[in-house]
CSV table of C-alpha atoms in Angstrom, one decimal:
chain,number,residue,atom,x,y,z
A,1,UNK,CA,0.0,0.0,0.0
A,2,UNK,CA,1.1,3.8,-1.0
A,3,UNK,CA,1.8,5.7,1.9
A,4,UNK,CA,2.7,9.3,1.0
A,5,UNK,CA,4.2,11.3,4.6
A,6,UNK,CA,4.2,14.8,5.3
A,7,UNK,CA,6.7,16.3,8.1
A,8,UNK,CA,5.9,18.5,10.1
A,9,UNK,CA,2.0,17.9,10.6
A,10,UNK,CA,2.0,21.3,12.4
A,11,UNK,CA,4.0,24.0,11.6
A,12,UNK,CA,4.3,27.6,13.3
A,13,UNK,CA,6.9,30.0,12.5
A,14,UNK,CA,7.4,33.7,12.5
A,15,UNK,CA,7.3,36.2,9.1
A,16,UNK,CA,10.7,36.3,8.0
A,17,UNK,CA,11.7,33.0,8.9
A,18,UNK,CA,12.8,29.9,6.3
A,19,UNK,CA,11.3,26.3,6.3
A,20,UNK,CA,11.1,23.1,4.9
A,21,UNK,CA,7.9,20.9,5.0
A,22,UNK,CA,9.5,17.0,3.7
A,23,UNK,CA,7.1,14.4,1.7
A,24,UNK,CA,7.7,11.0,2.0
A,25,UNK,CA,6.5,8.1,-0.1
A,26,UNK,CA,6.5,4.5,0.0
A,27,UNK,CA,7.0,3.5,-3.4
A,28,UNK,CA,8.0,4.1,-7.1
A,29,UNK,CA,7.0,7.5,-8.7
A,30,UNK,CA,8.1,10.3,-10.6
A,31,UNK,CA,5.7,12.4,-10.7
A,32,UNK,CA,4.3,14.3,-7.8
A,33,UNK,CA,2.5,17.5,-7.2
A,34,UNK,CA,2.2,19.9,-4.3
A,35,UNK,CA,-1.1,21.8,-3.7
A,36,UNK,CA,-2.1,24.3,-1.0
A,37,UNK,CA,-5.6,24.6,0.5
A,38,UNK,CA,-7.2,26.8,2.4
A,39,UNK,CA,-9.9,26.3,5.4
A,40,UNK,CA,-13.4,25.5,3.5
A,41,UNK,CA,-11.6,25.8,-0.3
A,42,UNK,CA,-10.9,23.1,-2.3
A,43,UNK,CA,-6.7,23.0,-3.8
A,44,UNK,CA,-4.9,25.4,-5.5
A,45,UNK,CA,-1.9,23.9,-7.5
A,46,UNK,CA,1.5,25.2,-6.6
A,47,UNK,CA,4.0,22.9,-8.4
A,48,UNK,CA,4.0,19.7,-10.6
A,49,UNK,CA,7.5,18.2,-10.5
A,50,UNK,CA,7.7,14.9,-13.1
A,51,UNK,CA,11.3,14.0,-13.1
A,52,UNK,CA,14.2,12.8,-10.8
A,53,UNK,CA,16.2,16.4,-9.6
A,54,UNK,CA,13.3,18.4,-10.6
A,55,UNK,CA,13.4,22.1,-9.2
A,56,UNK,CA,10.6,24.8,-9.0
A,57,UNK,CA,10.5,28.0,-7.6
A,58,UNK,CA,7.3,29.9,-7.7
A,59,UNK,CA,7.6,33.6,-5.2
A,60,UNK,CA,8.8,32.4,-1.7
A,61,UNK,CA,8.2,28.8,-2.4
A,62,UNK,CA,10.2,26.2,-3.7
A,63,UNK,CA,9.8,22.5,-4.5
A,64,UNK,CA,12.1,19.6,-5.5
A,65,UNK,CA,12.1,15.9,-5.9
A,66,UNK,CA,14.3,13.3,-5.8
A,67,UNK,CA,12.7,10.5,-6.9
A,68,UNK,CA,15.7,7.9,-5.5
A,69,UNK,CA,15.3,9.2,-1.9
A,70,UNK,CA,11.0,8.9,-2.9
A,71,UNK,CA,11.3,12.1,-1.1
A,72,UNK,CA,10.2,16.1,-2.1
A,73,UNK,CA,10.7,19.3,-0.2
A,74,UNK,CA,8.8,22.2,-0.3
A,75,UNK,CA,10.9,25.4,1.1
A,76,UNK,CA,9.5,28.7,2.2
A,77,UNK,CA,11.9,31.5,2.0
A,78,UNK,CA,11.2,34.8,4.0
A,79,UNK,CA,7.8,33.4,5.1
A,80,UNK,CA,4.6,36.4,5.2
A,81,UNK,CA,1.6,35.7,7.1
A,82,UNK,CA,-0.6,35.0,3.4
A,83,UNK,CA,1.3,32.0,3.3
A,84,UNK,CA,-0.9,30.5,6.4
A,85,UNK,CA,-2.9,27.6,5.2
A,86,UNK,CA,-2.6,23.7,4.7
A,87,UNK,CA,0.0,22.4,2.1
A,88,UNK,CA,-0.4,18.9,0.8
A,89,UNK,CA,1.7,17.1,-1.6
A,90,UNK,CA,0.7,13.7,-3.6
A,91,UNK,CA,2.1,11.3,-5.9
A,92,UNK,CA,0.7,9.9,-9.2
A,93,UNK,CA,0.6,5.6,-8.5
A,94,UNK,CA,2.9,4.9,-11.7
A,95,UNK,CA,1.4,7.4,-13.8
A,96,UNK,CA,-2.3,6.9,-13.6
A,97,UNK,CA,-3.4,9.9,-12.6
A,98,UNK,CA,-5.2,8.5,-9.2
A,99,UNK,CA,-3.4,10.9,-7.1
A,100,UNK,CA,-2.2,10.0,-3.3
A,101,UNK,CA,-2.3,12.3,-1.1
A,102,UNK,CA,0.1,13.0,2.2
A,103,UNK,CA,-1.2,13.6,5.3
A,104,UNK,CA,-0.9,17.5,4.9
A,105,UNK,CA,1.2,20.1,6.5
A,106,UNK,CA,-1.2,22.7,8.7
A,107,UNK,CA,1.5,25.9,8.4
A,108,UNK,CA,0.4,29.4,10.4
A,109,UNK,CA,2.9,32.4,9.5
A,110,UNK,CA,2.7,34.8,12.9
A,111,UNK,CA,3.3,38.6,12.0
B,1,UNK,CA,-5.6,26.5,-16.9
B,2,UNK,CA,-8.4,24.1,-17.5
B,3,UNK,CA,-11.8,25.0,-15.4
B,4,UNK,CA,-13.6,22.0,-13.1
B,5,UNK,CA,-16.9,23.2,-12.0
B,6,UNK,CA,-18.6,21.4,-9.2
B,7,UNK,CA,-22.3,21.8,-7.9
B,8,UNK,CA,-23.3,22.5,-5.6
B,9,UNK,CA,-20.7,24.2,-3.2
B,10,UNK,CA,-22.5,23.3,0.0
B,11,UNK,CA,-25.7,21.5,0.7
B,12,UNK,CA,-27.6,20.1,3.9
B,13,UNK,CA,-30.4,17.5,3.6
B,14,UNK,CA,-31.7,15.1,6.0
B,15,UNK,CA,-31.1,11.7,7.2
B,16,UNK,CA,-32.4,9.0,4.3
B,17,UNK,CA,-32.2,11.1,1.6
B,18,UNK,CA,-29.9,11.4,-1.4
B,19,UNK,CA,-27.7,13.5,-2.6
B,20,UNK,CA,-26.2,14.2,-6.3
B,21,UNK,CA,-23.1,16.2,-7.0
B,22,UNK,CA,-22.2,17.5,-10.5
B,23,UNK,CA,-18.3,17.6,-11.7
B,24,UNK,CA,-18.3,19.2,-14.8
B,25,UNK,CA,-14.9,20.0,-17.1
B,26,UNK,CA,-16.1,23.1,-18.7
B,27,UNK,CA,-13.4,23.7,-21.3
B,28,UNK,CA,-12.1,20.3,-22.1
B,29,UNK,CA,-13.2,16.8,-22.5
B,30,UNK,CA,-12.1,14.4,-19.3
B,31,UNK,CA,-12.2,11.1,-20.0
B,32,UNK,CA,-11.4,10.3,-16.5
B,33,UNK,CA,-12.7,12.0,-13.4
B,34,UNK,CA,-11.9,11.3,-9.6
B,35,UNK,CA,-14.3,11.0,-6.4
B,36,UNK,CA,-12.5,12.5,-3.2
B,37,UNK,CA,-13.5,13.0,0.3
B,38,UNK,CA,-12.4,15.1,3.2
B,39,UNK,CA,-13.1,15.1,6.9
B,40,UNK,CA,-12.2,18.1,8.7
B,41,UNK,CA,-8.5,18.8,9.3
B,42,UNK,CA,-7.8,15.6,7.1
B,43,UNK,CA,-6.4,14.5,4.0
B,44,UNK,CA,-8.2,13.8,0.8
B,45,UNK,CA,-9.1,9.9,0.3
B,46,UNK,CA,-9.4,8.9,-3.1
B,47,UNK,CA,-13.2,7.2,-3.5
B,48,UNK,CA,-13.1,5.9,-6.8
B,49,UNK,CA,-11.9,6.4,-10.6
B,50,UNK,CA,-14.8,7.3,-13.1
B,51,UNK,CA,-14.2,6.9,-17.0
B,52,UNK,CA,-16.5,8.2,-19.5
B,53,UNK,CA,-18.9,5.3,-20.6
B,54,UNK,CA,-17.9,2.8,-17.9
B,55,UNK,CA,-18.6,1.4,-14.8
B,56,UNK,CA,-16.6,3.4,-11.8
B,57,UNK,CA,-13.8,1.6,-9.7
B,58,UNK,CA,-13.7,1.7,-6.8
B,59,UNK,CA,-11.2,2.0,-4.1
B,60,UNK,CA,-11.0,-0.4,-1.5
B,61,UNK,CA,-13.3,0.3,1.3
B,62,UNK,CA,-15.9,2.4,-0.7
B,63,UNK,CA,-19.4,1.4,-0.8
B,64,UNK,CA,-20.2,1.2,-4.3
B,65,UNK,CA,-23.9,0.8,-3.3
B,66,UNK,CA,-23.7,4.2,-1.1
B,67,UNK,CA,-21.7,6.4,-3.3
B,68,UNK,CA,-22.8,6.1,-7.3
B,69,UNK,CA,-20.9,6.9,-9.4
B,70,UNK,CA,-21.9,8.1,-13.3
B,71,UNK,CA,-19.8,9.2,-16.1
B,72,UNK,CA,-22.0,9.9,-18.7
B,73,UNK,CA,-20.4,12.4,-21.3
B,74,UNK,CA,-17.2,13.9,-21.5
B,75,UNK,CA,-17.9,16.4,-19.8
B,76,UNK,CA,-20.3,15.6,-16.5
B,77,UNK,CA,-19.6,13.1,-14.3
B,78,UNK,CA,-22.0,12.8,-11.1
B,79,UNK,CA,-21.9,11.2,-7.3
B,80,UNK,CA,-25.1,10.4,-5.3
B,81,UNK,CA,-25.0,9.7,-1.7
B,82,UNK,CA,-27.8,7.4,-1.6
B,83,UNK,CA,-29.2,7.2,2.0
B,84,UNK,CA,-27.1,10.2,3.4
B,85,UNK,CA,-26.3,9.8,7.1
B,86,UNK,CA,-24.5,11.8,9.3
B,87,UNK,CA,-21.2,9.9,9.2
B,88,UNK,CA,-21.4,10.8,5.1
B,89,UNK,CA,-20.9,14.5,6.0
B,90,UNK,CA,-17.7,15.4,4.7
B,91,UNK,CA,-16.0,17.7,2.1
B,92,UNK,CA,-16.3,15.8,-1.7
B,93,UNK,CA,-13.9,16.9,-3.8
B,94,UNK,CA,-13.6,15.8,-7.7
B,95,UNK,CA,-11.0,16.0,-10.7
B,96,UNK,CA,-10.7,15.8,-14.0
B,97,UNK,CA,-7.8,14.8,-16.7
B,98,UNK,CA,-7.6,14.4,-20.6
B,99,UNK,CA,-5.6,12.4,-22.4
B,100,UNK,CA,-2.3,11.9,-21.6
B,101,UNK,CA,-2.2,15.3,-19.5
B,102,UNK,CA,0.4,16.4,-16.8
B,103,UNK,CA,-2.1,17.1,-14.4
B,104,UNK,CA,-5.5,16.9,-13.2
B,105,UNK,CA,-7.6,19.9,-12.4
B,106,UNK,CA,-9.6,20.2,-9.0
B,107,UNK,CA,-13.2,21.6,-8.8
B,108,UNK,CA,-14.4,23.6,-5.9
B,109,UNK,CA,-15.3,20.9,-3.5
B,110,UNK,CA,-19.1,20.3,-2.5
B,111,UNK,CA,-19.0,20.6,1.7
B,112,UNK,CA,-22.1,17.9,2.5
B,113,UNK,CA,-24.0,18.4,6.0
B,114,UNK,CA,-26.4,15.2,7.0
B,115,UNK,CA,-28.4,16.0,9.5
């Protein structure tokens, strides 16, 4: 069974600071997406990464994957308080479009 | 992008009854659409995988019976809750693809109360 990870669960951190929220999953996959959502909204796409070493950058957030660690970070740089909401990644089961989705990442930016 | 509309946004009906939930692709033709769900504060769970002009599959655990699933067109796909209950209150979320696309596109969730 796919398990897709999401570390931290919680996350709190001050406006200015840097973070990185880590995905894990349990099996083969190259492509996987990260999506943010906000409380009573469904998910707004932030990044689709569909290779090994893939890098986007998109404002003060950044994603990678490295599909040999089954592992992609999502980095917030200089964090502002509009950032506040709940981040999920997923992964694509061997390119069939039924998505998995981690366990989300609940962030709150404090001015 | 590609535009997913889903109705409606919210509803609230009573115990026993049903409930249908529209997923249409408004500017492309999916020929495979996705059921979520949400509970508060949760993850999305996948439900099942609809494909134009064939019977849904489901994922493990779904009651095929409870949540129907119809693909009819290209463009619509639907999902009753048949005998809503309270524990079916949750946030229902589908998507759409085409072809051989690089990602799916999300509609705007449908937020179901059972009372």
């Amino acid at each position: 069974e796919l398990k897709v990870e999401q570390n931290p669960l919680f996350l709190s951190m001050q406006e200015g600071k840097n973070y990185t929220i880590y995905c894990n999953y349990s099996t083969t996959s190259d492509r996987l997406y990260w999506y943010r959502q906000d409380p009573g909204k469904s998910l707004e796409s932030l990044f689709v990464l569909l290779s090994n070493g893939a890098v986007k950058q998109e404002g003060r957030l950044m994603a990678s994957l490295d599909t040999k660690a089954r592992l992609s970070t999502l980095h917030i740089t200089a964090a502002v308080h509009d950032l506040s909401a709940t981040y999920f990644c997923a992964v694509d089961i061997s390119g069939t479009y039924k998505y998995i989705f981690g366990t989300g990442t609940r962030l709150k930016v404090l001015a | 992008g590609a535009v997913v509309s889903q109705h409606p946004s919210r509803v609230i009906c009573k115990s026993g009854t049903s409930v249908k939930i529209e997923c249409r692709s408004l500017d492309f033709q999916a020929t495979t659409m996705f059921w979520y769900r949400q509970f508060p504060k949760k993850s999305l769970m996948l439900m099942a995988t609809s494909n134009e002009g064939s019977k849904a599959t489901y994922e493990q655990g779904v009651e095929k019976d409870k949540f129907l699933i119809n693909h009819a067109s290209l463009t619509l796909s639907t999902l009753t809750v048949t005998s809503a209950h309270p524990e079916d209150s949750s946030f229902y979320i589908c998507s759409a693809g085409q072809g051989n696309f690089e990602k799916l596109f999300f509609g705007s969730g449908t937020q179901l109360s059972v009372l």
